[in-house]
mmCIF file of C-alpha atoms in Angstrom:
data_model
loop_
_atom_site.group_PDB
_atom_site.id
_atom_site.type_symbol
_atom_site.label_atom_id
_atom_site.label_comp_id
_atom_site.label_asym_id
_atom_site.label_seq_id
_atom_site.Cartn_x
_atom_site.Cartn_y
_atom_site.Cartn_z
ATOM 1 C CA MET A 1 -0.075 0.180 0.095
ATOM 2 C CA SER A 2 1.436 3.496 -0.997
ATOM 3 C CA ARG A 3 1.456 5.676 1.569
ATOM 4 C CA ILE A 4 0.614 9.895 1.419
ATOM 5 C CA TYR A 5 2.672 11.400 4.558
ATOM 6 C CA MET A 6 1.113 14.401 5.820
ATOM 7 C CA ASP A 7 2.816 14.807 9.383
ATOM 8 C CA TYR A 8 5.867 17.141 8.586
ATOM 9 C CA ALA A 9 5.422 18.920 11.642
ATOM 10 C CA ALA A 10 6.467 16.244 13.654
ATOM 11 C CA THR A 11 9.592 15.167 11.515
ATOM 12 C CA THR A 12 10.695 15.096 7.827
ATOM 13 C CA PRO A 13 12.065 12.637 5.856
ATOM 14 C CA VAL A 14 16.127 13.075 5.789
ATOM 15 C CA HIS A 15 17.067 14.483 2.438
ATOM 16 C CA PRO A 16 18.662 12.602 -0.009
ATOM 17 C CA GLU A 17 21.525 14.977 -0.160
ATOM 18 C CA VAL A 18 22.007 14.903 3.367
ATOM 19 C CA VAL A 19 22.163 10.947 3.753
ATOM 20 C CA GLU A 20 24.981 11.083 0.888
ATOM 21 C CA ALA A 21 26.945 13.690 2.965
ATOM 22 C CA ILE A 22 26.896 12.352 6.030
ATOM 23 C CA LEU A 23 27.693 8.378 5.365
ATOM 24 C CA PRO A 24 31.139 8.883 5.301
ATOM 25 C CA TYR A 25 31.412 10.692 8.408
ATOM 26 C CA PHE A 26 30.378 7.018 10.015
ATOM 27 C CA SER A 27 33.482 5.530 8.571
ATOM 28 C CA GLU A 28 36.400 7.457 6.314
ATOM 29 C CA HIS A 29 35.682 10.753 8.532
ATOM 30 C CA PHE A 30 34.816 8.991 12.041
ATOM 31 C CA GLY A 31 37.481 10.737 14.214
ATOM 32 C CA ASN A 32 36.850 12.813 17.566
ATOM 33 C CA PRO A 33 36.882 16.325 16.763
ATOM 34 C CA SER A 34 38.770 17.511 19.794
ATOM 35 C CA ALA A 35 41.893 15.070 18.653
ATOM 36 C CA LEU A 36 44.971 16.678 17.010
ATOM 37 C CA HIS A 37 45.095 14.017 14.185
ATOM 38 C CA ALA A 38 44.530 14.165 10.687
ATOM 39 C CA ILE A 39 41.454 11.640 11.399
ATOM 40 C CA GLY A 40 40.167 14.059 14.348
ATOM 41 C CA GLN A 41 40.884 17.744 12.156
ATOM 42 C CA GLU A 42 38.732 16.053 9.479
ATOM 43 C CA ALA A 43 35.964 15.842 11.456
ATOM 44 C CA ARG A 44 36.492 19.091 13.156
ATOM 45 C CA GLU A 45 36.553 20.772 9.707
ATOM 46 C CA ALA A 46 33.079 19.621 9.066
ATOM 47 C CA VAL A 47 31.726 20.265 12.440
ATOM 48 C CA GLU A 48 32.522 24.060 11.479
ATOM 49 C CA THR A 49 31.932 23.959 8.108
ATOM 50 C CA ALA A 50 28.064 23.009 9.618
ATOM 51 C CA ARG A 51 28.189 25.550 11.581
ATOM 52 C CA ASP A 52 29.011 28.517 8.793
ATOM 53 C CA SER A 53 26.202 27.084 7.261
ATOM 54 C CA LEU A 54 23.643 27.259 10.521
ATOM 55 C CA ALA A 55 24.711 30.631 10.779
ATOM 56 C CA ARG A 56 24.183 31.802 7.776
ATOM 57 C CA LEU A 57 20.648 30.469 7.463
ATOM 58 C CA ILE A 58 19.642 32.202 10.527
ATOM 59 C CA GLY A 59 21.794 35.298 10.288
ATOM 60 C CA ALA A 60 24.072 34.523 13.068
ATOM 61 C CA GLU A 61 28.131 34.476 13.761
ATOM 62 C CA MET A 62 29.834 30.944 13.556
ATOM 63 C CA ASP A 63 30.381 31.160 17.489
ATOM 64 C CA GLU A 64 27.069 32.151 18.499
ATOM 65 C CA ILE A 65 25.974 28.562 17.618
ATOM 66 C CA VAL A 66 25.328 25.672 19.858
ATOM 67 C CA PHE A 67 25.127 22.359 18.709
ATOM 68 C CA THR A 68 22.625 20.411 21.150
ATOM 69 C CA SER A 69 21.004 16.856 20.813
ATOM 70 C CA GLY A 70 17.672 18.665 19.240
ATOM 71 C CA GLY A 71 15.025 21.592 19.893
ATOM 72 C CA THR A 72 14.131 19.738 23.577
ATOM 73 C CA GLU A 73 17.852 20.225 24.848
ATOM 74 C CA ALA A 74 18.348 23.823 23.421
ATOM 75 C CA ASP A 75 14.604 24.861 25.068
ATOM 76 C CA ASN A 76 16.447 23.381 28.243
ATOM 77 C CA ASN A 77 19.400 24.995 27.754
ATOM 78 C CA ALA A 78 18.019 28.742 27.159
ATOM 79 C CA LEU A 79 15.743 28.212 30.132
ATOM 80 C CA VAL A 80 17.594 26.865 32.708
ATOM 81 C CA GLY A 81 20.457 28.322 31.719
ATOM 82 C CA THR A 82 19.541 31.984 31.925
ATOM 83 C CA VAL A 83 18.381 31.199 35.575
ATOM 84 C CA ARG A 84 21.469 29.634 36.927
ATOM 85 C CA ALA A 85 23.685 32.425 35.168
ATOM 86 C CA ALA A 86 21.407 35.194 37.337
ATOM 87 C CA GLY A 87 23.009 33.581 40.216
ATOM 88 C CA ASP A 88 20.959 34.029 43.429
ATOM 89 C CA ARG A 89 19.135 36.528 42.348
ATOM 90 C CA PRO A 90 15.398 35.884 42.003
ATOM 91 C CA CYS A 91 14.399 35.155 38.920
ATOM 92 C CA HIS A 92 11.081 35.491 36.511
ATOM 93 C CA ILE A 93 9.929 34.190 33.413
ATOM 94 C CA ILE A 94 7.290 35.456 31.075
ATOM 95 C CA THR A 95 6.227 32.629 28.589
ATOM 96 C CA THR A 96 2.699 31.647 27.023
ATOM 97 C CA ALA A 97 -0.162 29.272 27.224
ATOM 98 C CA ILE A 98 0.504 27.467 24.042
ATOM 99 C CA GLU A 99 4.525 26.651 24.206
ATOM 100 C CA HIS A 100 5.689 23.364 23.325
ATOM 101 C CA HIS A 101 6.090 21.260 26.420
ATOM 102 C CA ALA A 102 10.047 21.617 26.351
ATOM 103 C CA VAL A 103 9.312 24.703 27.612
ATOM 104 C CA LEU A 104 6.223 24.715 29.558
ATOM 105 C CA GLU A 105 7.513 21.469 31.348
ATOM 106 C CA THR A 106 10.796 23.505 32.126
ATOM 107 C CA CYS A 107 9.032 26.012 33.645
ATOM 108 C CA GLU A 108 7.172 23.978 36.033
ATOM 109 C CA ASP A 109 10.251 22.364 37.201
ATOM 110 C CA LEU A 110 12.075 25.703 37.372
ATOM 111 C CA GLU A 111 8.897 26.632 39.764
ATOM 112 C CA LYS A 112 9.613 24.275 41.765
ATOM 113 C CA GLN A 113 12.912 25.553 42.338
ATOM 114 C CA GLY A 114 11.445 29.132 43.328
ATOM 115 C CA THR A 115 11.879 30.589 39.669
ATOM 116 C CA ARG A 116 8.464 32.638 39.213
ATOM 117 C CA VAL A 117 6.515 31.725 35.850
ATOM 118 C CA THR A 118 3.892 33.872 34.076
ATOM 119 C CA VAL A 119 2.201 32.080 31.362
ATOM 120 C CA LEU A 120 0.648 34.441 28.862
ATOM 121 C CA PRO A 121 -2.964 33.836 27.460
ATOM 122 C CA VAL A 122 -3.804 34.237 23.469
ATOM 123 C CA ASP A 123 -6.486 34.995 21.554
ATOM 124 C CA GLY A 124 -9.064 32.429 19.526
ATOM 125 C CA GLN A 125 -6.215 32.427 16.804
ATOM 126 C CA GLY A 126 -3.064 31.440 19.145
ATOM 127 C CA LEU A 127 -1.866 35.156 18.917
ATOM 128 C CA VAL A 128 -0.157 36.794 22.416
ATOM 129 C CA ASP A 129 -0.934 39.996 22.723
ATOM 130 C CA PRO A 130 2.614 42.588 23.051
ATOM 131 C CA ASP A 131 1.076 44.724 25.369
ATOM 132 C CA ASP A 132 0.549 41.638 27.884
ATOM 133 C CA VAL A 133 4.331 40.758 27.617
ATOM 134 C CA ARG A 134 4.843 44.426 28.679
ATOM 135 C CA ARG A 135 2.360 44.218 31.360
ATOM 136 C CA ALA A 136 3.954 41.006 33.038
ATOM 137 C CA LEU A 137 7.287 42.481 33.067
ATOM 138 C CA THR A 138 8.545 42.710 36.481
ATOM 139 C CA PRO A 139 11.979 43.619 38.006
ATOM 140 C CA ALA A 140 12.790 40.035 38.504
ATOM 141 C CA THR A 141 12.555 39.088 35.034
ATOM 142 C CA VAL A 142 15.178 37.795 33.428
ATOM 143 C CA LEU A 143 13.893 35.913 30.077
ATOM 144 C CA ILE A 144 10.885 36.366 27.704
ATOM 145 C CA SER A 145 10.120 32.919 25.758
ATOM 146 C CA VAL A 146 8.068 32.951 22.996
ATOM 147 C CA MET A 147 7.722 30.464 20.517
ATOM 148 C CA HIS A 148 8.099 31.792 16.722
ATOM 149 C CA ALA A 149 5.182 29.525 15.299
ATOM 150 C CA ASN A 150 2.890 27.066 16.887
ATOM 151 C CA ASN A 151 3.561 23.689 15.710
ATOM 152 C CA GLU A 152 0.119 22.395 16.251
ATOM 153 C CA ILE A 153 -1.742 25.662 14.894
ATOM 154 C CA GLY A 154 0.468 27.147 12.706
ATOM 155 C CA THR A 155 0.011 30.288 13.829
ATOM 156 C CA ILE A 156 3.104 32.868 13.742
ATOM 157 C CA GLN A 157 3.942 35.252 16.643
ATOM 158 C CA PRO A 158 4.597 38.624 16.340
ATOM 159 C CA LEU A 159 8.178 38.329 17.715
ATOM 160 C CA ALA A 160 9.906 41.889 16.741
ATOM 161 C CA GLU A 161 7.428 43.690 18.594
ATOM 162 C CA ILE A 162 7.971 41.352 21.676
ATOM 163 C CA ALA A 163 11.867 41.443 21.323
ATOM 164 C CA ALA A 164 11.348 45.274 21.392
ATOM 165 C CA ILE A 165 9.365 45.215 24.367
ATOM 166 C CA ALA A 166 12.394 43.294 26.064
ATOM 167 C CA ARG A 167 15.394 45.358 25.004
ATOM 168 C CA GLU A 168 13.579 48.334 26.494
ATOM 169 C CA ALA A 169 13.414 46.337 29.636
ATOM 170 C CA GLY A 170 16.842 44.970 29.630
ATOM 171 C CA VAL A 171 15.136 41.427 29.449
ATOM 172 C CA LEU A 172 16.814 38.500 27.674
ATOM 173 C CA PHE A 173 14.578 36.996 25.019
ATOM 174 C CA HIS A 174 14.170 33.247 23.686
ATOM 175 C CA THR A 175 12.034 31.955 20.815
ATOM 176 C CA ASP A 176 11.746 28.044 19.778
ATOM 177 C CA ALA A 177 11.709 28.372 16.023
ATOM 178 C CA VAL A 178 11.776 24.479 15.573
ATOM 179 C CA GLN A 179 8.602 25.151 13.358
ATOM 180 C CA THR A 180 10.208 27.856 11.556
ATOM 181 C CA VAL A 181 13.690 27.721 10.840
ATOM 182 C CA GLY A 182 14.177 25.928 7.310
ATOM 183 C CA ARG A 183 10.381 26.303 6.244
ATOM 184 C CA LEU A 184 10.016 30.668 6.703
ATOM 185 C CA PRO A 185 13.163 33.103 6.579
ATOM 186 C CA VAL A 186 14.490 33.471 10.199
ATOM 187 C CA ASN A 187 17.168 36.090 10.754
ATOM 188 C CA VAL A 188 18.050 36.328 14.401
ATOM 189 C CA ASN A 189 18.673 40.288 14.348
ATOM 190 C CA ASP A 190 15.688 41.155 12.571
ATOM 191 C CA LEU A 191 13.692 39.098 15.100
ATOM 192 C CA GLY A 192 15.673 40.651 18.051
ATOM 193 C CA VAL A 193 15.957 37.253 19.890
ATOM 194 C CA ASP A 194 19.149 36.874 22.178
ATOM 195 C CA LEU A 195 18.161 32.883 22.173
ATOM 196 C CA LEU A 196 16.687 30.547 19.542
ATOM 197 C CA SER A 197 16.242 27.001 19.214
ATOM 198 C CA LEU A 198 15.825 24.988 16.151
ATOM 199 C CA SER A 199 15.962 20.852 15.698
ATOM 200 C CA GLY A 200 17.613 19.061 12.773
ATOM 201 C CA HIS A 201 14.536 16.382 12.001
ATOM 202 C CA LYS A 202 12.517 19.303 11.198
ATOM 203 C CA LEU A 203 14.206 20.878 8.353
ATOM 204 C CA TYR A 204 15.003 17.258 6.481
ATOM 205 C CA GLY A 205 17.950 16.847 8.824
ATOM 206 C CA PRO A 206 18.544 13.835 11.040
ATOM 207 C CA LYS A 207 17.139 12.942 14.355
ATOM 208 C CA GLY A 208 19.378 13.731 17.545
ATOM 209 C CA ILE A 209 20.634 16.827 16.324
ATOM 210 C CA GLY A 210 19.779 20.487 17.074
ATOM 211 C CA ALA A 211 21.081 23.758 17.801
ATOM 212 C CA LEU A 212 21.117 26.926 20.614
ATOM 213 C CA TYR A 213 21.788 30.049 18.955
ATOM 214 C CA ILE A 214 23.135 32.607 21.872
ATOM 215 C CA ARG A 215 23.872 36.059 21.002
ATOM 216 C CA LYS A 216 27.520 37.516 21.752
ATOM 217 C CA GLY A 217 27.460 38.563 25.397
ATOM 218 C CA THR A 218 24.108 36.530 26.612
ATOM 219 C CA LYS A 219 25.090 34.594 29.901
ATOM 220 C CA VAL A 220 23.553 31.331 29.822
ATOM 221 C CA ALA A 221 25.321 28.681 32.066
ATOM 222 C CA PRO A 222 25.716 25.178 30.327
ATOM 223 C CA LEU A 223 23.586 22.305 31.311
ATOM 224 C CA LEU A 224 26.333 19.692 30.590
ATOM 225 C CA HIS A 225 29.569 19.291 32.049
ATOM 226 C CA GLY A 226 32.920 17.232 31.436
ATOM 227 C CA GLY A 227 34.427 18.550 28.583
ATOM 228 C CA GLY A 228 35.397 21.829 26.728
ATOM 229 C CA GLN A 229 33.483 21.133 23.645
ATOM 230 C CA GLU A 230 30.834 24.062 22.030
ATOM 231 C CA GLN A 231 33.224 26.768 23.581
ATOM 232 C CA HIS A 232 32.714 25.341 26.963
ATOM 233 C CA ARG A 233 28.728 25.940 26.511
ATOM 234 C CA ARG A 234 28.063 22.205 25.610
ATOM 235 C CA ALA A 235 30.335 19.021 26.888
ATOM 236 C CA GLY A 236 30.231 15.524 25.115
ATOM 237 C CA THR A 237 31.913 14.760 21.943
ATOM 238 C CA GLU A 238 29.970 16.294 18.958
ATOM 239 C CA ASN A 239 28.041 14.309 17.008
ATOM 240 C CA VAL A 240 29.561 14.795 13.829
ATOM 241 C CA PRO A 241 27.508 12.940 11.356
ATOM 242 C CA GLY A 242 24.478 14.821 12.729
ATOM 243 C CA ILE A 243 26.059 18.014 12.604
ATOM 244 C CA MET A 244 27.315 17.481 9.210
ATOM 245 C CA GLY A 245 23.305 16.796 8.455
ATOM 246 C CA LEU A 246 22.470 19.920 9.995
ATOM 247 C CA GLY A 247 24.793 21.993 8.175
ATOM 248 C CA VAL A 248 23.892 20.289 4.533
ATOM 249 C CA ALA A 249 19.867 20.728 5.648
ATOM 250 C CA ALA A 250 20.656 24.107 6.453
ATOM 251 C CA GLU A 251 22.477 24.740 2.557
ATOM 252 C CA ILE A 252 19.434 23.003 1.055
ATOM 253 C CA ALA A 253 16.806 25.481 3.203
ATOM 254 C CA ILE A 254 18.792 28.600 1.725
ATOM 255 C CA ARG A 255 18.553 26.905 -1.722
ATOM 256 C CA ASP A 256 14.897 25.819 -1.753
ATOM 257 C CA MET A 257 12.893 27.619 1.287
ATOM 258 C CA ALA A 258 11.590 30.131 -1.220
ATOM 259 C CA ALA A 259 10.283 27.599 -3.303
ATOM 260 C CA ASP A 260 8.963 25.228 -1.621
ATOM 261 C CA ALA A 261 6.952 27.941 0.967
ATOM 262 C CA GLU A 262 5.269 28.981 -2.391
ATOM 263 C CA THR A 263 4.139 25.331 -3.302
ATOM 264 C CA GLN A 264 3.053 24.953 0.142
ATOM 265 C CA THR A 265 1.124 27.863 0.685
ATOM 266 C CA ALA A 266 -0.712 27.019 -2.582
ATOM 267 C CA LEU A 267 -0.880 23.920 -1.195
ATOM 268 C CA ARG A 268 -2.177 24.405 2.151
ATOM 269 C CA ASP A 269 -4.802 27.369 0.596
ATOM 270 C CA ARG A 270 -6.421 24.691 -1.526
ATOM 271 C CA PHE A 271 -6.512 21.869 1.056
ATOM 272 C CA ILE A 272 -7.795 23.943 3.595
ATOM 273 C CA ARG A 273 -10.948 25.681 1.398
ATOM 274 C CA GLY A 274 -11.279 21.881 0.078
ATOM 275 C CA ILE A 275 -12.267 20.661 3.631
ATOM 276 C CA LEU A 276 -14.327 23.588 4.732
ATOM 277 C CA ASP A 277 -16.084 23.282 1.761
ATOM 278 C CA SER A 278 -16.731 19.422 1.646
ATOM 279 C CA ILE A 279 -17.559 18.978 5.361
ATOM 280 C CA ASP A 280 -20.260 20.431 7.595
ATOM 281 C CA HIS A 281 -19.621 21.734 11.125
ATOM 282 C CA THR A 282 -15.741 22.188 10.272
ATOM 283 C CA THR A 283 -13.476 25.503 11.418
ATOM 284 C CA LEU A 284 -9.901 26.227 10.771
ATOM 285 C CA ASN A 285 -7.610 26.491 13.657
ATOM 286 C CA GLY A 286 -5.067 29.172 14.111
ATOM 287 C CA HIS A 287 -4.649 32.276 12.257
ATOM 288 C CA PRO A 288 -5.677 32.470 8.724
ATOM 289 C CA VAL A 289 -2.954 34.441 7.434
ATOM 290 C CA LYS A 290 -0.119 34.457 10.024
ATOM 291 C CA ARG A 291 0.783 30.771 9.793
ATOM 292 C CA LEU A 292 3.136 28.248 8.835
ATOM 293 C CA PRO A 293 3.098 27.948 4.846
ATOM 294 C CA ASN A 294 2.489 24.042 5.322
ATOM 295 C CA ASN A 295 0.437 23.921 8.547
ATOM 296 C CA VAL A 296 -3.608 22.749 8.204
ATOM 297 C CA ASN A 297 -5.243 22.517 11.320
ATOM 298 C CA ILE A 298 -9.122 21.648 11.384
ATOM 299 C CA GLY A 299 -11.826 21.262 13.989
ATOM 300 C CA VAL A 300 -14.224 18.552 13.199
ATOM 301 C CA ALA A 301 -17.213 18.793 15.468
ATOM 302 C CA TYR A 302 -19.294 15.687 17.080
ATOM 303 C CA VAL A 303 -16.350 13.111 16.562
ATOM 304 C CA GLU A 304 -13.177 12.228 18.043
ATOM 305 C CA GLY A 305 -10.108 13.581 16.027
ATOM 306 C CA GLU A 306 -8.248 9.923 16.594
ATOM 307 C CA ALA A 307 -11.169 7.986 15.278
ATOM 308 C CA ILE A 308 -10.148 9.801 12.259
ATOM 309 C CA LEU A 309 -6.762 9.445 12.428
ATOM 310 C CA LEU A 310 -7.318 5.758 12.605
ATOM 311 C CA ASN A 311 -9.526 5.188 9.544
ATOM 312 C CA LEU A 312 -7.270 7.678 7.810
ATOM 313 C CA ASP A 313 -4.113 5.318 8.418
ATOM 314 C CA GLN A 314 -5.930 2.067 7.199
ATOM 315 C CA LEU A 315 -5.951 4.232 3.664
ATOM 316 C CA GLY A 316 -2.379 4.868 4.240
ATOM 317 C CA ILE A 317 -2.421 8.468 5.193
ATOM 318 C CA CYS A 318 -0.383 9.930 7.707
ATOM 319 C CA ALA A 319 -1.752 12.713 9.644
ATOM 320 C CA SER A 320 -2.095 14.279 13.825
ATOM 321 C CA SER A 321 -4.287 15.469 15.869
ATOM 322 C CA GLY A 322 -1.602 17.648 17.517
ATOM 323 C CA SER A 323 2.011 17.944 18.908
ATOM 324 C CA ALA A 324 3.916 14.143 18.360
ATOM 325 C CA CYS A 325 5.326 14.799 21.714
ATOM 326 C CA SER A 326 1.594 14.232 23.036
ATOM 327 C CA SER A 327 0.516 11.249 20.766
ATOM 328 C CA GLY A 328 -1.331 8.538 22.317
ATOM 329 C CA SER A 329 -3.195 10.880 24.808
ATOM 330 C CA LEU A 330 -6.719 11.510 24.746
ATOM 331 C CA GLU A 331 -6.811 14.239 26.130
ATOM 332 C CA ALA A 332 -7.286 17.889 24.607
ATOM 333 C CA SER A 333 -4.591 19.727 23.066
ATOM 334 C CA HIS A 334 -3.568 22.637 25.468
ATOM 335 C CA VAL A 335 -2.757 24.256 22.623
ATOM 336 C CA MET A 336 -6.741 24.289 21.324
ATOM 337 C CA LEU A 337 -7.825 24.486 24.899
ATOM 338 C CA ALA A 338 -5.713 27.771 25.517
ATOM 339 C CA THR A 339 -7.570 29.192 22.340
ATOM 340 C CA GLY A 340 -10.640 28.860 23.837
ATOM 341 C CA CYS A 341 -11.775 25.985 21.908
ATOM 342 C CA PRO A 342 -14.137 23.476 23.645
ATOM 343 C CA PRO A 343 -12.738 20.391 24.974
ATOM 344 C CA GLU A 344 -15.265 18.204 22.739
ATOM 345 C CA LEU A 345 -14.171 20.463 19.432
ATOM 346 C CA ALA A 346 -10.346 20.692 20.584
ATOM 347 C CA ARG A 347 -10.316 16.370 20.572
ATOM 348 C CA GLY A 348 -12.079 16.944 17.010
ATOM 349 C CA SER A 349 -9.168 18.873 15.833
ATOM 350 C CA LEU A 350 -6.799 17.046 12.683
ATOM 351 C CA ARG A 351 -3.542 18.292 11.937
ATOM 352 C CA PHE A 352 -2.199 18.083 8.528
ATOM 353 C CA THR A 353 1.350 19.165 7.700
ATOM 354 C CA ILE A 354 2.840 19.107 3.845
ATOM 355 C CA GLY A 355 6.167 19.133 2.615
ATOM 356 C CA LYS A 356 8.813 18.993 0.315
ATOM 357 C CA TRP A 357 7.560 16.138 -1.585
ATOM 358 C CA THR A 358 3.813 16.473 -0.917
ATOM 359 C CA THR A 359 1.694 16.690 -4.233
ATOM 360 C CA GLY A 360 -1.486 17.835 -5.292
ATOM 361 C CA GLU A 361 -2.709 14.524 -6.389
ATOM 362 C CA GLU A 362 -2.344 13.358 -2.546
ATOM 363 C CA VAL A 363 -4.166 16.495 -1.365
ATOM 364 C CA ASP A 364 -6.761 15.912 -3.501
ATOM 365 C CA THR A 365 -7.085 11.562 -2.511
ATOM 366 C CA VAL A 366 -7.366 12.849 1.354
ATOM 367 C CA LEU A 367 -9.921 15.679 0.174
ATOM 368 C CA GLN A 368 -11.733 12.520 -1.708
ATOM 369 C CA VAL A 369 -11.819 10.138 1.160
ATOM 370 C CA LEU A 370 -12.012 12.342 4.418
ATOM 371 C CA PRO A 371 -16.087 13.397 4.116
ATOM 372 C CA ASP A 372 -16.794 10.207 3.753
ATOM 373 C CA ILE A 373 -14.595 8.908 7.278
ATOM 374 C CA VAL A 374 -16.237 12.053 9.153
ATOM 375 C CA ALA A 375 -19.835 11.230 7.548
ATOM 376 C CA LYS A 376 -19.577 7.264 8.998
ATOM 377 C CA LEU A 377 -17.858 8.261 12.490
ATOM 378 C CA ARG A 378 -20.812 10.712 12.790
ATOM 379 C CA ALA A 379 -23.327 8.423 12.059
ATOM 380 C CA MET A 380 -21.952 6.128 14.412
ATOM 381 C CA SER A 381 -22.591 8.168 17.847
ATOM 382 C CA PRO A 382 -25.920 9.248 17.736
ATOM 383 C CA ILE A 383 -25.129 11.519 20.816
ATOM 384 C CA ASN A 384 -22.609 13.380 18.826
ATOM 385 C CA ASN A 385 -24.646 13.377 15.688
ATOM 386 C CA PRO A 386 -25.728 16.867 14.635
ATOM 387 C CA ASP A 387 -28.677 15.810 12.958
ATOM 388 C CA ARG A 388 -30.094 14.495 15.849
ATOM 389 C CA ARG A 389 -30.257 16.912 18.222
#
């Protein structure tokens, strides 16, 4: 059975050019980058080449890039590292209700250790109000953390406006840009951020590799100790194949991003119109314009999203009901609830995320089968059948 993959927000396939580039670093160029001999220096050169590529992708300097194991570690390092670097002073962090769990759960842990956290609300389309950020500031605020674009509903936040507020207050500003780096133009100076998290497997690179951008002069204590790697900011022997793969993925993004975004935006809008026109009692979740080019998140009333997903999967169609990190949970999405969506509708939300190899024919196939699946499931549940209310 051929499969249609529409879960690119969860992970992307590794680009064939990335696979080809990294294979020699498992065998021929396998050295430890800290070694002084030739094989080690080959590995070191690969790491620094990748660092340069990634820096150019986000408009940073090479020495502002710290390689990590992924976006979760980068988020943890940004939050925990900022608090640790503040020493004994009281600390306060401002974040939003729709952040990834890597930020929200880290904030919860920091709260247990004495850090005060303010979690800001969002509006019905998932946007945070910059004025709410300003009002939440206190003399103890050390960090504002607002994601660039939401991984579930695709809403893009007004980062530049929030950054201006942070600069005026002398507060560091972090963004989780896992969903935007490689999909949208991201320039750390234009955004005004001091810290930025990204992940390789969201932009056609390998899993297990990511990075934290740390603006020069920003004090962030390391999470890991035991070596001087990454300018003493992240101990541990570098994952050379992973880093090399992230670098090649960054080069591909520099080359292809604009064309990919144009194609995906057209498919996205066609997909959204097709669902809303063919299935009653459906709504678009997230902002209609300020959204990721590949994100289609639809609320389907009177049916459970998981049931739709299982039926789609039987037809070889891969989608999700929200964050991949929450898969298997029947709880309503915290993102959807934060937008004011009722729990029963939140549990009926579907996320289709398209990517580099999604075709119009695949979109048409989903649009053809989805209405019948929804109708069948609604008919099976008289309580949830809108025609029997």
